[in-house]
mmCIF file of C-alpha atoms in Angstrom:
data_model
loop_
_atom_site.group_PDB
_atom_site.id
_atom_site.type_symbol
_atom_site.label_atom_id
_atom_site.label_comp_id
_atom_site.label_asym_id
_atom_site.label_seq_id
_atom_site.Cartn_x
_atom_site.Cartn_y
_atom_site.Cartn_z
ATOM 1 C CA MET A 1 96.831 316.393 36.837
ATOM 2 C CA LYS A 2 93.652 315.300 34.765
ATOM 3 C CA GLU A 3 91.096 317.902 33.836
ATOM 4 C CA LEU A 4 87.900 317.993 35.790
ATOM 5 C CA ASN A 5 84.602 318.072 33.907
ATOM 6 C CA LYS A 6 81.769 319.765 35.629
ATOM 7 C CA ARG A 7 80.032 316.481 36.180
ATOM 8 C CA HIS A 8 82.681 315.522 38.607
ATOM 9 C CA PHE A 9 81.115 318.295 40.912
ATOM 10 C CA LEU A 10 77.585 317.266 40.744
ATOM 11 C CA ASN A 11 75.955 317.066 44.112
ATOM 12 C CA TYR A 12 74.074 313.766 44.180
ATOM 13 C CA SER A 13 72.879 314.266 47.649
ATOM 14 C CA ILE A 14 70.572 316.820 46.066
ATOM 15 C CA LEU A 15 70.055 315.378 42.400
ATOM 16 C CA ILE A 16 69.103 311.932 43.826
ATOM 17 C CA PRO A 17 66.289 313.177 46.288
ATOM 18 C CA TYR A 18 64.997 315.303 43.631
ATOM 19 C CA LEU A 19 64.655 312.555 41.263
ATOM 20 C CA VAL A 20 63.030 310.367 43.504
ATOM 21 C CA LEU A 21 60.340 313.108 44.585
ATOM 22 C CA SER A 22 59.747 313.809 41.053
ATOM 23 C CA ILE A 23 59.142 310.250 39.832
ATOM 24 C CA LEU A 24 57.188 309.659 43.113
ATOM 25 C CA GLY A 25 55.168 312.661 41.954
ATOM 26 C CA LEU A 26 54.379 311.206 38.749
ATOM 27 C CA ILE A 27 52.966 308.156 40.535
ATOM 28 C CA ILE A 28 50.710 310.182 42.747
ATOM 29 C CA VAL A 29 49.574 312.471 40.016
ATOM 30 C CA PHE A 30 48.658 309.380 37.924
ATOM 31 C CA SER A 31 46.764 308.009 41.020
ATOM 32 C CA THR A 32 44.894 311.195 41.805
ATOM 33 C CA THR A 33 43.992 312.566 38.283
ATOM 34 C CA VAL A 34 42.710 309.511 36.690
ATOM 35 C CA PRO A 35 39.412 309.660 38.635
ATOM 36 C CA HIS A 36 39.147 313.191 38.227
ATOM 37 C CA GLN A 37 39.404 313.084 34.614
ATOM 38 C CA ILE A 38 36.989 310.054 34.223
ATOM 39 C CA GLU A 39 34.685 312.334 36.487
ATOM 40 C CA LEU A 40 34.646 314.897 33.924
ATOM 41 C CA GLY A 41 34.453 312.829 30.912
ATOM 42 C CA LEU A 42 38.037 313.647 29.608
ATOM 43 C CA SER A 43 40.933 311.565 28.559
ATOM 44 C CA PRO A 44 42.041 309.729 31.770
ATOM 45 C CA TYR A 45 45.651 310.130 31.152
ATOM 46 C CA GLN A 46 45.796 313.647 29.742
ATOM 47 C CA LEU A 47 47.134 315.525 33.009
ATOM 48 C CA PHE A 48 49.506 312.612 33.678
ATOM 49 C CA ARG A 49 50.871 312.928 30.235
ATOM 50 C CA ASN A 50 51.305 316.618 30.566
ATOM 51 C CA GLN A 51 53.079 316.182 33.878
ATOM 52 C CA THR A 52 55.379 313.606 32.154
ATOM 53 C CA ILE A 53 56.182 316.192 29.527
ATOM 54 C CA PHE A 54 57.073 318.881 32.112
ATOM 55 C CA PHE A 55 59.309 316.441 33.838
ATOM 56 C CA ILE A 56 61.060 315.717 30.847
ATOM 57 C CA PHE A 57 61.329 319.546 29.985
ATOM 58 C CA SER A 58 62.629 320.134 33.694
ATOM 59 C CA LEU A 59 65.397 317.821 33.481
ATOM 60 C CA PHE A 60 66.548 319.450 30.120
ATOM 61 C CA MET A 61 66.375 322.926 31.936
ATOM 62 C CA ILE A 62 68.342 321.327 34.723
ATOM 63 C CA ALA A 63 70.969 320.336 32.347
ATOM 64 C CA VAL A 64 71.021 323.756 30.513
ATOM 65 C CA ILE A 65 71.281 325.810 33.954
ATOM 66 C CA TYR A 66 73.791 323.187 35.102
ATOM 67 C CA LYS A 67 76.175 323.929 32.114
ATOM 68 C CA MET A 68 76.124 327.722 32.340
ATOM 69 C CA LYS A 69 78.586 329.659 34.372
ATOM 70 C CA VAL A 70 77.719 330.988 37.383
ATOM 71 C CA GLU A 71 78.917 334.489 36.494
ATOM 72 C CA LYS A 72 76.369 334.528 33.688
ATOM 73 C CA LEU A 73 73.396 333.737 36.040
ATOM 74 C CA ARG A 74 74.672 336.413 38.704
ATOM 75 C CA SER A 75 74.363 339.180 35.990
ATOM 76 C CA ARG A 76 71.381 341.569 36.541
ATOM 77 C CA GLY A 77 70.881 341.952 32.877
ATOM 78 C CA TRP A 78 68.445 339.163 33.024
ATOM 79 C CA PHE A 79 65.833 341.067 34.859
ATOM 80 C CA GLY A 80 65.370 343.774 32.538
ATOM 81 C CA ILE A 81 63.857 341.008 30.464
ATOM 82 C CA LEU A 82 62.499 338.519 32.697
ATOM 83 C CA ILE A 83 60.619 340.730 34.966
ATOM 84 C CA PRO A 84 58.692 342.701 32.250
ATOM 85 C CA ILE A 85 57.802 339.471 30.489
ATOM 86 C CA MET A 86 56.466 338.106 33.825
ATOM 87 C CA LEU A 87 54.494 341.269 34.582
ATOM 88 C CA ALA A 88 53.040 341.308 31.011
ATOM 89 C CA LEU A 89 52.002 337.595 31.170
ATOM 90 C CA LEU A 90 50.413 338.463 34.812
ATOM 91 C CA PHE A 91 48.529 341.381 33.135
ATOM 92 C CA ILE A 92 47.257 339.094 30.277
ATOM 93 C CA ALA A 93 46.146 336.573 32.796
ATOM 94 C CA ARG A 94 44.409 339.005 34.863
ATOM 95 C CA PHE A 95 42.465 340.876 32.349
ATOM 96 C CA PHE A 96 42.051 338.570 29.387
ATOM 97 C CA THR A 97 41.524 334.936 30.831
ATOM 98 C CA PRO A 98 38.572 333.359 32.847
ATOM 99 C CA THR A 99 38.640 332.821 36.274
ATOM 100 C CA ILE A 100 39.529 329.291 37.700
ATOM 101 C CA ASN A 101 38.283 328.643 41.217
ATOM 102 C CA GLY A 102 37.602 332.619 41.927
ATOM 103 C CA ALA A 103 41.091 333.784 40.601
ATOM 104 C CA HIS A 104 42.787 334.487 37.325
ATOM 105 C CA GLY A 105 46.221 333.371 36.787
ATOM 106 C CA TRP A 106 46.416 330.882 34.069
ATOM 107 C CA ILE A 107 47.234 331.482 30.371
ATOM 108 C CA SER A 108 45.995 328.573 28.043
ATOM 109 C CA VAL A 109 48.432 327.296 25.622
ATOM 110 C CA PRO A 110 47.464 325.059 22.813
ATOM 111 C CA GLY A 111 49.310 321.852 23.081
ATOM 112 C CA ILE A 112 50.953 322.581 26.446
ATOM 113 C CA GLY A 113 48.229 323.195 28.937
ATOM 114 C CA THR A 114 48.208 326.261 30.908
ATOM 115 C CA ILE A 115 51.009 328.647 32.127
ATOM 116 C CA GLN A 116 50.654 330.135 35.506
ATOM 117 C CA PRO A 117 53.191 333.235 35.563
ATOM 118 C CA ALA A 118 52.927 333.762 39.299
ATOM 119 C CA GLU A 119 54.694 330.296 39.932
ATOM 120 C CA TYR A 120 57.914 331.266 38.065
ATOM 121 C CA LEU A 121 57.871 334.905 39.558
ATOM 122 C CA LYS A 122 58.505 333.086 43.064
ATOM 123 C CA LEU A 123 62.071 331.963 41.762
ATOM 124 C CA VAL A 124 62.489 335.115 39.755
ATOM 125 C CA SER A 125 62.199 337.224 42.925
ATOM 126 C CA VAL A 126 64.508 335.094 44.646
ATOM 127 C CA TRP A 127 66.988 335.353 41.846
ATOM 128 C CA PHE A 128 66.586 339.131 41.327
ATOM 129 C CA LEU A 129 67.073 339.860 45.138
ATOM 130 C CA SER A 130 70.013 337.557 45.279
ATOM 131 C CA ALA A 131 71.835 339.305 42.243
ATOM 132 C CA THR A 132 70.993 342.507 43.542
ATOM 133 C CA PHE A 133 72.285 342.227 47.179
ATOM 134 C CA ALA A 134 75.560 340.552 45.801
ATOM 135 C CA THR A 135 76.254 343.727 44.338
ATOM 136 C CA LYS A 136 75.597 345.886 47.650
ATOM 137 C CA GLN A 137 77.923 343.647 49.874
ATOM 138 C CA ASN A 138 80.347 346.498 50.529
ATOM 139 C CA LYS A 139 77.447 348.818 51.714
ATOM 140 C CA ILE A 140 75.987 345.900 53.741
ATOM 141 C CA ALA A 141 79.233 344.982 55.406
ATOM 142 C CA ALA A 142 79.836 348.603 56.432
ATOM 143 C CA GLN A 143 76.256 348.554 57.707
ATOM 144 C CA ASP A 144 75.700 351.716 55.439
ATOM 145 C CA ILE A 145 71.747 351.401 55.496
ATOM 146 C CA ASP A 146 71.326 354.811 54.311
ATOM 147 C CA ALA A 147 73.160 353.880 50.861
ATOM 148 C CA LEU A 148 71.382 350.492 50.818
ATOM 149 C CA PHE A 149 68.067 352.053 51.147
ATOM 150 C CA ASP A 150 68.805 355.092 49.139
ATOM 151 C CA ARG A 151 67.556 357.264 51.975
ATOM 152 C CA HIS A 152 68.807 360.570 50.886
ATOM 153 C CA LYS A 153 67.366 359.998 47.393
ATOM 154 C CA PHE A 154 64.328 358.067 48.373
ATOM 155 C CA TRP A 155 62.029 359.114 45.776
ATOM 156 C CA SER A 156 64.353 359.688 43.005
ATOM 157 C CA ASN A 157 65.808 356.314 43.308
ATOM 158 C CA PHE A 158 62.527 354.374 44.241
ATOM 159 C CA VAL A 159 61.377 353.624 40.944
ATOM 160 C CA THR A 160 64.651 352.280 39.607
ATOM 161 C CA GLY A 161 65.619 350.557 43.128
ATOM 162 C CA TRP A 162 65.002 346.903 44.137
ATOM 163 C CA ARG A 163 62.135 347.704 46.560
ATOM 164 C CA PHE A 164 59.844 349.219 43.846
ATOM 165 C CA TRP A 165 60.100 345.926 41.585
ATOM 166 C CA VAL A 166 59.689 343.650 44.611
ATOM 167 C CA ILE A 167 56.474 345.520 45.525
ATOM 168 C CA LEU A 168 55.388 345.444 42.033
ATOM 169 C CA MET A 169 55.930 341.953 41.661
ATOM 170 C CA ILE A 170 54.147 340.996 44.655
ATOM 171 C CA GLY A 171 51.242 343.378 44.030
ATOM 172 C CA ALA A 172 50.701 341.961 40.516
ATOM 173 C CA VAL A 173 50.109 338.549 42.053
ATOM 174 C CA VAL A 174 47.849 340.073 44.868
ATOM 175 C CA VAL A 175 45.515 341.511 42.202
ATOM 176 C CA MET A 176 45.029 338.085 40.443
ATOM 177 C CA PRO A 177 44.004 337.446 43.440
ATOM 178 C CA ASP A 178 46.598 334.910 44.266
ATOM 179 C CA MET A 179 47.245 335.133 47.901
ATOM 180 C CA GLY A 180 49.149 332.047 48.274
ATOM 181 C CA ASN A 181 51.971 332.823 45.753
ATOM 182 C CA ALA A 182 52.127 336.290 46.911
ATOM 183 C CA LEU A 183 52.764 335.064 50.551
ATOM 184 C CA LEU A 184 55.508 332.534 49.035
ATOM 185 C CA ILE A 185 57.144 335.466 47.415
ATOM 186 C CA ILE A 186 57.012 337.328 50.557
ATOM 187 C CA ILE A 187 58.581 334.534 52.584
ATOM 188 C CA SER A 188 61.198 333.325 50.174
ATOM 189 C CA SER A 189 62.203 337.160 49.409
ATOM 190 C CA SER A 190 62.564 337.880 53.203
ATOM 191 C CA MET A 191 64.685 334.412 53.306
ATOM 192 C CA VAL A 192 67.136 336.259 50.872
ATOM 193 C CA PHE A 193 66.902 339.435 52.728
ATOM 194 C CA ALA A 194 67.875 337.784 56.025
ATOM 195 C CA ALA A 195 70.750 335.902 54.392
ATOM 196 C CA SER A 196 72.364 339.175 52.617
ATOM 197 C CA GLY A 197 74.143 340.213 55.797
ATOM 198 C CA ILE A 198 71.869 342.918 56.794
ATOM 199 C CA SER A 199 72.143 343.859 60.572
ATOM 200 C CA TYR A 200 70.132 341.092 62.607
ATOM 201 C CA ARG A 201 68.193 343.872 64.141
ATOM 202 C CA TRP A 202 66.508 344.578 60.839
ATOM 203 C CA THR A 203 65.858 340.726 60.286
ATOM 204 C CA THR A 204 64.661 339.979 63.868
ATOM 205 C CA GLY A 205 62.474 343.182 63.574
ATOM 206 C CA PHE A 206 60.826 342.055 60.408
ATOM 207 C CA ILE A 207 60.279 338.747 61.833
ATOM 208 C CA LYS A 208 58.552 340.030 64.875
ATOM 209 C CA ILE A 209 56.315 342.301 62.849
ATOM 210 C CA PHE A 210 55.572 339.724 60.312
ATOM 211 C CA GLY A 211 54.777 337.062 63.040
ATOM 212 C CA GLY A 212 52.708 339.368 65.130
ATOM 213 C CA LEU A 213 50.622 340.572 62.211
ATOM 214 C CA SER A 214 49.997 337.073 61.227
ATOM 215 C CA LEU A 215 48.891 335.807 64.776
ATOM 216 C CA PHE A 216 46.611 339.020 64.883
ATOM 217 C CA ALA A 217 45.136 338.346 61.508
ATOM 218 C CA LEU A 218 44.468 334.687 62.570
ATOM 219 C CA ALA A 219 42.846 335.694 65.857
ATOM 220 C CA ILE A 220 40.595 337.988 64.084
ATOM 221 C CA LEU A 221 39.633 335.326 61.501
ATOM 222 C CA LYS A 222 38.667 333.007 64.552
ATOM 223 C CA LEU A 223 36.856 335.597 66.513
ATOM 224 C CA THR A 224 34.753 336.862 63.674
ATOM 225 C CA GLY A 225 34.115 333.481 62.307
ATOM 226 C CA GLY A 226 36.079 334.115 58.976
ATOM 227 C CA ASN A 227 33.298 336.398 57.529
ATOM 228 C CA ILE A 228 35.201 339.543 57.111
ATOM 229 C CA ILE A 229 34.989 340.387 53.340
ATOM 230 C CA PRO A 230 31.653 342.200 52.374
ATOM 231 C CA SER A 231 29.503 340.587 49.681
ATOM 232 C CA VAL A 232 30.052 343.751 47.559
ATOM 233 C CA PHE A 233 33.512 342.402 46.685
ATOM 234 C CA SER A 234 32.021 339.569 44.520
ATOM 235 C CA SER A 235 35.281 339.010 42.750
ATOM 236 C CA ILE A 236 37.066 337.723 46.007
ATOM 237 C CA THR A 237 34.396 335.856 47.886
ATOM 238 C CA TYR A 238 35.928 332.605 47.331
ATOM 239 C CA VAL A 239 38.644 334.147 49.723
ATOM 240 C CA ASN A 240 35.928 334.833 52.208
ATOM 241 C CA LYS A 241 34.832 331.098 51.963
ATOM 242 C CA ARG A 242 38.200 329.990 52.731
ATOM 243 C CA PHE A 243 38.453 332.323 55.773
ATOM 244 C CA VAL A 244 35.062 330.805 57.324
ATOM 245 C CA ALA A 245 36.160 327.478 56.543
ATOM 246 C CA PHE A 246 39.449 327.922 58.560
ATOM 247 C CA ALA A 247 37.353 329.537 61.385
ATOM 248 C CA ASN A 248 34.927 326.501 61.518
ATOM 249 C CA PRO A 249 34.665 324.181 58.562
ATOM 250 C CA PHE A 250 31.736 322.325 60.230
ATOM 251 C CA GLN A 251 29.743 325.610 60.158
ATOM 252 C CA ASP A 252 29.002 325.117 56.344
ATOM 253 C CA THR A 253 29.493 321.422 55.469
ATOM 254 C CA GLY A 254 27.936 321.799 51.984
ATOM 255 C CA ASP A 255 29.726 324.769 50.949
ATOM 256 C CA SER A 256 32.749 326.691 52.328
ATOM 257 C CA GLY A 257 33.660 323.765 54.564
ATOM 258 C CA HIS A 258 33.231 321.140 52.349
ATOM 259 C CA GLN A 259 36.931 320.787 51.065
ATOM 260 C CA MET A 260 38.405 320.966 54.541
ATOM 261 C CA ILE A 261 35.945 318.497 55.793
ATOM 262 C CA ASN A 262 36.752 315.888 53.255
ATOM 263 C CA GLY A 263 40.382 316.458 53.626
ATOM 264 C CA TYR A 264 40.199 315.657 57.387
ATOM 265 C CA TYR A 265 38.183 312.479 56.334
ATOM 266 C CA ALA A 266 40.927 311.492 53.820
ATOM 267 C CA MET A 267 43.646 311.690 56.597
ATOM 268 C CA SER A 268 41.465 309.929 58.939
ATOM 269 C CA ASN A 269 40.882 307.035 56.528
ATOM 270 C CA GLY A 270 44.517 306.701 56.015
ATOM 271 C CA GLY A 271 45.483 305.827 59.568
ATOM 272 C CA TRP A 272 49.050 304.585 60.051
ATOM 273 C CA PHE A 273 49.789 302.567 57.033
ATOM 274 C CA GLY A 274 47.047 303.679 54.555
ATOM 275 C CA ARG A 275 44.406 302.029 52.294
ATOM 276 C CA GLY A 276 47.185 301.378 49.530
ATOM 277 C CA LEU A 277 48.097 303.507 46.456
ATOM 278 C CA GLY A 278 45.032 303.975 44.334
ATOM 279 C CA ASN A 279 42.625 302.985 46.958
ATOM 280 C CA SER A 280 41.589 306.558 48.198
ATOM 281 C CA ILE A 281 37.730 306.926 48.552
ATOM 282 C CA GLU A 282 37.962 310.722 48.970
ATOM 283 C CA LYS A 283 39.561 311.323 45.354
ATOM 284 C CA LYS A 284 36.740 309.981 43.869
ATOM 285 C CA GLY A 285 34.602 313.045 43.550
ATOM 286 C CA TYR A 286 34.418 313.790 47.318
ATOM 287 C CA LEU A 287 37.306 316.115 47.884
ATOM 288 C CA PRO A 288 37.565 319.033 45.466
ATOM 289 C CA GLU A 289 41.242 319.660 44.169
ATOM 290 C CA ALA A 290 42.194 316.157 45.243
ATOM 291 C CA HIS A 291 45.047 316.337 42.732
ATOM 292 C CA THR A 292 46.461 319.791 43.427
ATOM 293 C CA ASP A 293 45.850 321.671 46.687
ATOM 294 C CA PHE A 294 44.879 318.688 48.823
ATOM 295 C CA VAL A 295 46.957 316.243 47.292
ATOM 296 C CA PHE A 296 48.881 315.378 50.635
ATOM 297 C CA ALA A 297 45.566 314.506 52.233
ATOM 298 C CA ILE A 298 45.375 311.897 49.514
ATOM 299 C CA VAL A 299 48.767 310.834 50.149
ATOM 300 C CA ILE A 300 48.035 310.202 53.790
ATOM 301 C CA GLU A 301 44.982 308.072 52.754
ATOM 302 C CA GLU A 302 46.610 306.059 50.474
ATOM 303 C CA LEU A 303 50.141 305.584 52.007
ATOM 304 C CA GLY A 304 49.072 306.393 55.683
ATOM 305 C CA LEU A 305 50.864 308.670 58.241
ATOM 306 C CA ILE A 306 54.171 306.541 58.182
ATOM 307 C CA GLY A 307 54.391 306.880 54.183
ATOM 308 C CA ALA A 308 53.444 310.536 54.462
ATOM 309 C CA MET A 309 56.420 311.208 56.966
ATOM 310 C CA ILE A 310 58.825 309.225 54.999
ATOM 311 C CA ILE A 311 57.994 311.570 52.124
ATOM 312 C CA LEU A 312 58.175 314.569 54.193
ATOM 313 C CA GLY A 313 61.540 313.362 55.549
ATOM 314 C CA LEU A 314 62.854 313.083 52.059
ATOM 315 C CA ILE A 315 61.705 316.678 51.133
ATOM 316 C CA PHE A 316 63.316 318.162 54.269
ATOM 317 C CA PHE A 317 66.522 316.263 53.512
ATOM 318 C CA LEU A 318 66.344 317.915 50.250
ATOM 319 C CA ILE A 319 65.756 321.354 51.770
ATOM 320 C CA MET A 320 68.463 320.879 54.344
ATOM 321 C CA ARG A 321 71.066 319.920 51.399
ATOM 322 C CA ILE A 322 70.127 323.014 49.610
ATOM 323 C CA PHE A 323 70.179 325.002 52.686
ATOM 324 C CA MET A 324 73.666 323.796 53.624
ATOM 325 C CA VAL A 325 74.914 324.728 50.312
ATOM 326 C CA GLY A 326 74.077 328.299 51.006
ATOM 327 C CA ILE A 327 75.158 328.339 54.453
ATOM 328 C CA SER A 328 78.731 326.937 53.277
ATOM 329 C CA ALA A 329 78.846 329.038 50.024
ATOM 330 C CA LYS A 330 81.665 331.816 50.264
ATOM 331 C CA ASP A 331 80.294 333.811 47.353
ATOM 332 C CA PRO A 332 77.438 336.237 48.407
ATOM 333 C CA PHE A 333 75.281 335.283 45.233
ATOM 334 C CA ASN A 334 75.503 331.685 45.594
ATOM 335 C CA SER A 335 74.807 331.781 49.359
ATOM 336 C CA MET A 336 71.813 333.921 49.019
ATOM 337 C CA MET A 337 70.318 332.088 45.838
ATOM 338 C CA ALA A 338 70.728 328.733 47.407
ATOM 339 C CA ILE A 339 69.156 329.978 50.888
ATOM 340 C CA GLY A 340 66.348 331.673 48.851
ATOM 341 C CA VAL A 341 65.495 328.444 46.887
ATOM 342 C CA ALA A 342 65.440 326.427 50.353
ATOM 343 C CA GLY A 343 63.077 329.130 51.753
ATOM 344 C CA MET A 344 60.844 328.719 48.741
ATOM 345 C CA PHE A 345 60.618 324.880 49.273
ATOM 346 C CA PHE A 346 59.973 325.239 52.685
ATOM 347 C CA ALA A 347 57.444 328.153 52.420
ATOM 348 C CA GLN A 348 55.501 326.082 49.917
ATOM 349 C CA ILE A 349 55.229 322.923 52.107
ATOM 350 C CA PHE A 350 54.429 325.150 55.371
ATOM 351 C CA VAL A 351 51.660 327.061 53.597
ATOM 352 C CA ASN A 352 50.190 323.701 51.915
ATOM 353 C CA ILE A 353 50.107 321.568 55.032
ATOM 354 C CA GLY A 354 49.045 324.371 57.213
ATOM 355 C CA GLY A 355 46.136 324.809 54.897
ATOM 356 C CA ILE A 356 44.840 321.248 54.789
ATOM 357 C CA SER A 357 45.401 320.949 58.466
ATOM 358 C CA GLY A 358 43.544 324.106 59.476
ATOM 359 C CA LEU A 359 46.665 325.655 61.110
ATOM 360 C CA ILE A 360 46.206 328.663 58.503
ATOM 361 C CA PRO A 361 43.581 329.271 55.991
ATOM 362 C CA SER A 362 43.952 327.424 52.707
ATOM 363 C CA THR A 363 45.495 329.348 49.913
ATOM 364 C CA GLY A 364 45.372 327.277 47.102
ATOM 365 C CA VAL A 365 49.228 326.467 47.185
ATOM 366 C CA THR A 366 50.350 323.048 45.725
ATOM 367 C CA PHE A 367 52.332 320.607 47.340
ATOM 368 C CA PRO A 368 55.888 320.379 45.806
ATOM 369 C CA PHE A 369 56.590 317.522 43.500
ATOM 370 C CA LEU A 370 53.471 315.713 44.317
ATOM 371 C CA SER A 371 50.484 318.035 43.356
ATOM 372 C CA GLN A 372 49.374 318.048 39.714
ATOM 373 C CA GLY A 373 50.946 321.039 37.977
ATOM 374 C CA GLY A 374 53.632 321.371 35.397
ATOM 375 C CA ASN A 375 54.387 325.115 36.195
ATOM 376 C CA SER A 376 55.155 324.291 39.758
ATOM 377 C CA LEU A 377 57.357 321.268 38.882
ATOM 378 C CA LEU A 378 59.361 323.365 36.371
ATOM 379 C CA THR A 379 59.789 326.093 39.027
ATOM 380 C CA LEU A 380 61.109 323.686 41.446
ATOM 381 C CA SER A 381 63.195 322.094 38.915
ATOM 382 C CA VAL A 382 65.025 325.301 37.817
ATOM 383 C CA GLY A 383 65.632 326.148 41.389
ATOM 384 C CA VAL A 384 67.423 322.837 41.847
ATOM 385 C CA GLY A 385 69.289 323.337 38.699
ATOM 386 C CA PHE A 386 70.483 326.661 40.101
ATOM 387 C CA VAL A 387 71.644 325.026 43.543
ATOM 388 C CA LEU A 388 73.504 322.085 41.573
ATOM 389 C CA ASN A 389 75.339 324.934 39.557
ATOM 390 C CA ILE A 390 75.984 326.860 42.718
ATOM 391 C CA SER A 391 77.145 323.730 44.757
ATOM 392 C CA ALA A 392 79.516 322.725 41.746
ATOM 393 C CA ASP A 393 80.891 326.246 41.754
ATOM 394 C CA GLU A 394 81.697 326.285 45.258
ATOM 395 C CA LYS A 395 83.443 322.871 45.132
ATOM 396 C CA ARG A 396 85.568 323.828 42.184
ATOM 397 C CA ARG A 397 86.366 327.110 44.064
ATOM 398 C CA GLU A 398 87.525 325.073 47.329
ATOM 399 C CA LEU A 399 89.251 322.575 45.559
ATOM 400 C CA ALA A 400 91.351 325.381 43.656
ATOM 401 C CA GLU A 401 92.155 326.996 46.746
ATOM 402 C CA LYS A 402 93.315 323.590 48.486
ATOM 403 C CA THR A 403 95.521 322.898 45.298
ATOM 404 C CA GLU A 404 97.184 326.246 45.330
ATOM 405 C CA LYS A 405 97.778 326.206 48.972
ATOM 406 C CA TYR A 406 99.970 322.907 48.425
ATOM 407 C CA ASP A 407 101.175 323.036 45.080
ATOM 408 C CA VAL A 408 100.818 326.306 42.992
ATOM 409 C CA SER A 409 101.921 324.415 39.858
ATOM 410 C CA ASP A 410 98.912 322.432 40.047
ATOM 411 C CA VAL A 411 96.558 325.302 39.661
ATOM 412 C CA SER A 412 97.045 325.580 36.082
ATOM 413 C CA ARG A 413 96.430 322.108 35.431
ATOM 414 C CA LEU A 414 93.386 321.943 37.373
ATOM 415 C CA SER A 415 90.456 323.238 35.602
ATOM 416 C CA LEU A 416 86.867 323.181 35.273
ATOM 417 C CA VAL A 417 85.621 322.411 31.901
ATOM 418 C CA GLU A 418 82.251 323.909 31.107
ATOM 419 C CA LYS A 419 80.750 321.118 29.135
#
């Protein structure tokens, strides 16, 4: 039997949508950033060039991750290096960099642009929990919750346990303050927790508590008009403005509600079929952050509701294919990692669209692939690289099992070449 290279197991139902969305994202970035750069008196193509460089580097990272053995990716040794590096970068961003739109979190690197550690921490948290819970499957299968949570040695094991590091990662992002990425880490980590095999009572209980608290918080914002943060907390007044805009954007059209209202205008201008690619009115100085947080409003304005729905359909197809890899995977790490990546994608879409539509307060979360932001694109791409590798590993495993079932002699001749 002919040896099978790893490329024979490549999942094109994930790779092709990813490539289409990434290339479409470059077009949207070009359309939305050129007017923004001209308005600021900067090079019109600078942000587009940066996004293109990140895309090329993303393809390289996908290739590197795909070539690696899943056993190496499953190793927990990575996190003794990655998590301290991420936390150190967040510390630098918080205390040694200027604020951007009321928050820290970006580290300027000459020749590259900016690095946003919180973006990468989303994927690191999913990876960390997947690798951790994969080693606890015997305890989970036995429903040994005491052992899983180390209840009998709670304080002595807390600092070295997974709970401490998850809380630390979320807390480090919150103090930026970056509530959007903190929320994404919570949601995607919860997806891994739910997929780990822990009793459904724990999962459904967490969903009920989280959902109940979220609805209560949204109700409070609506009832109070969103003005709930005292003015003495000057460092996070921008958060209060977003709450006020969520409660009633038309209450302050010139300040807190300005972005939300112009986002509504952009979506209204688009109608069913849009004004045409590049013909947005709102991106020409009217809608702040038209190339990042509110890029999907510009997509609707230029491509119309139908064009936007086609893009959403393609993204949800990609998410479902990733999710199905996790559902069908037999290896615990493979399953949790794929489901966590799918959850990360879905959470980012939900939070972004929820923000621009007024369903939830705007949190500054970018739209996957379409928003300008090389850090976001690289994080999503690395996630896709993980899933492609996991999918190939599961296919190889399934094919080897089928071959062994029908002809044991074929197993020795059927191998997956890691090159």
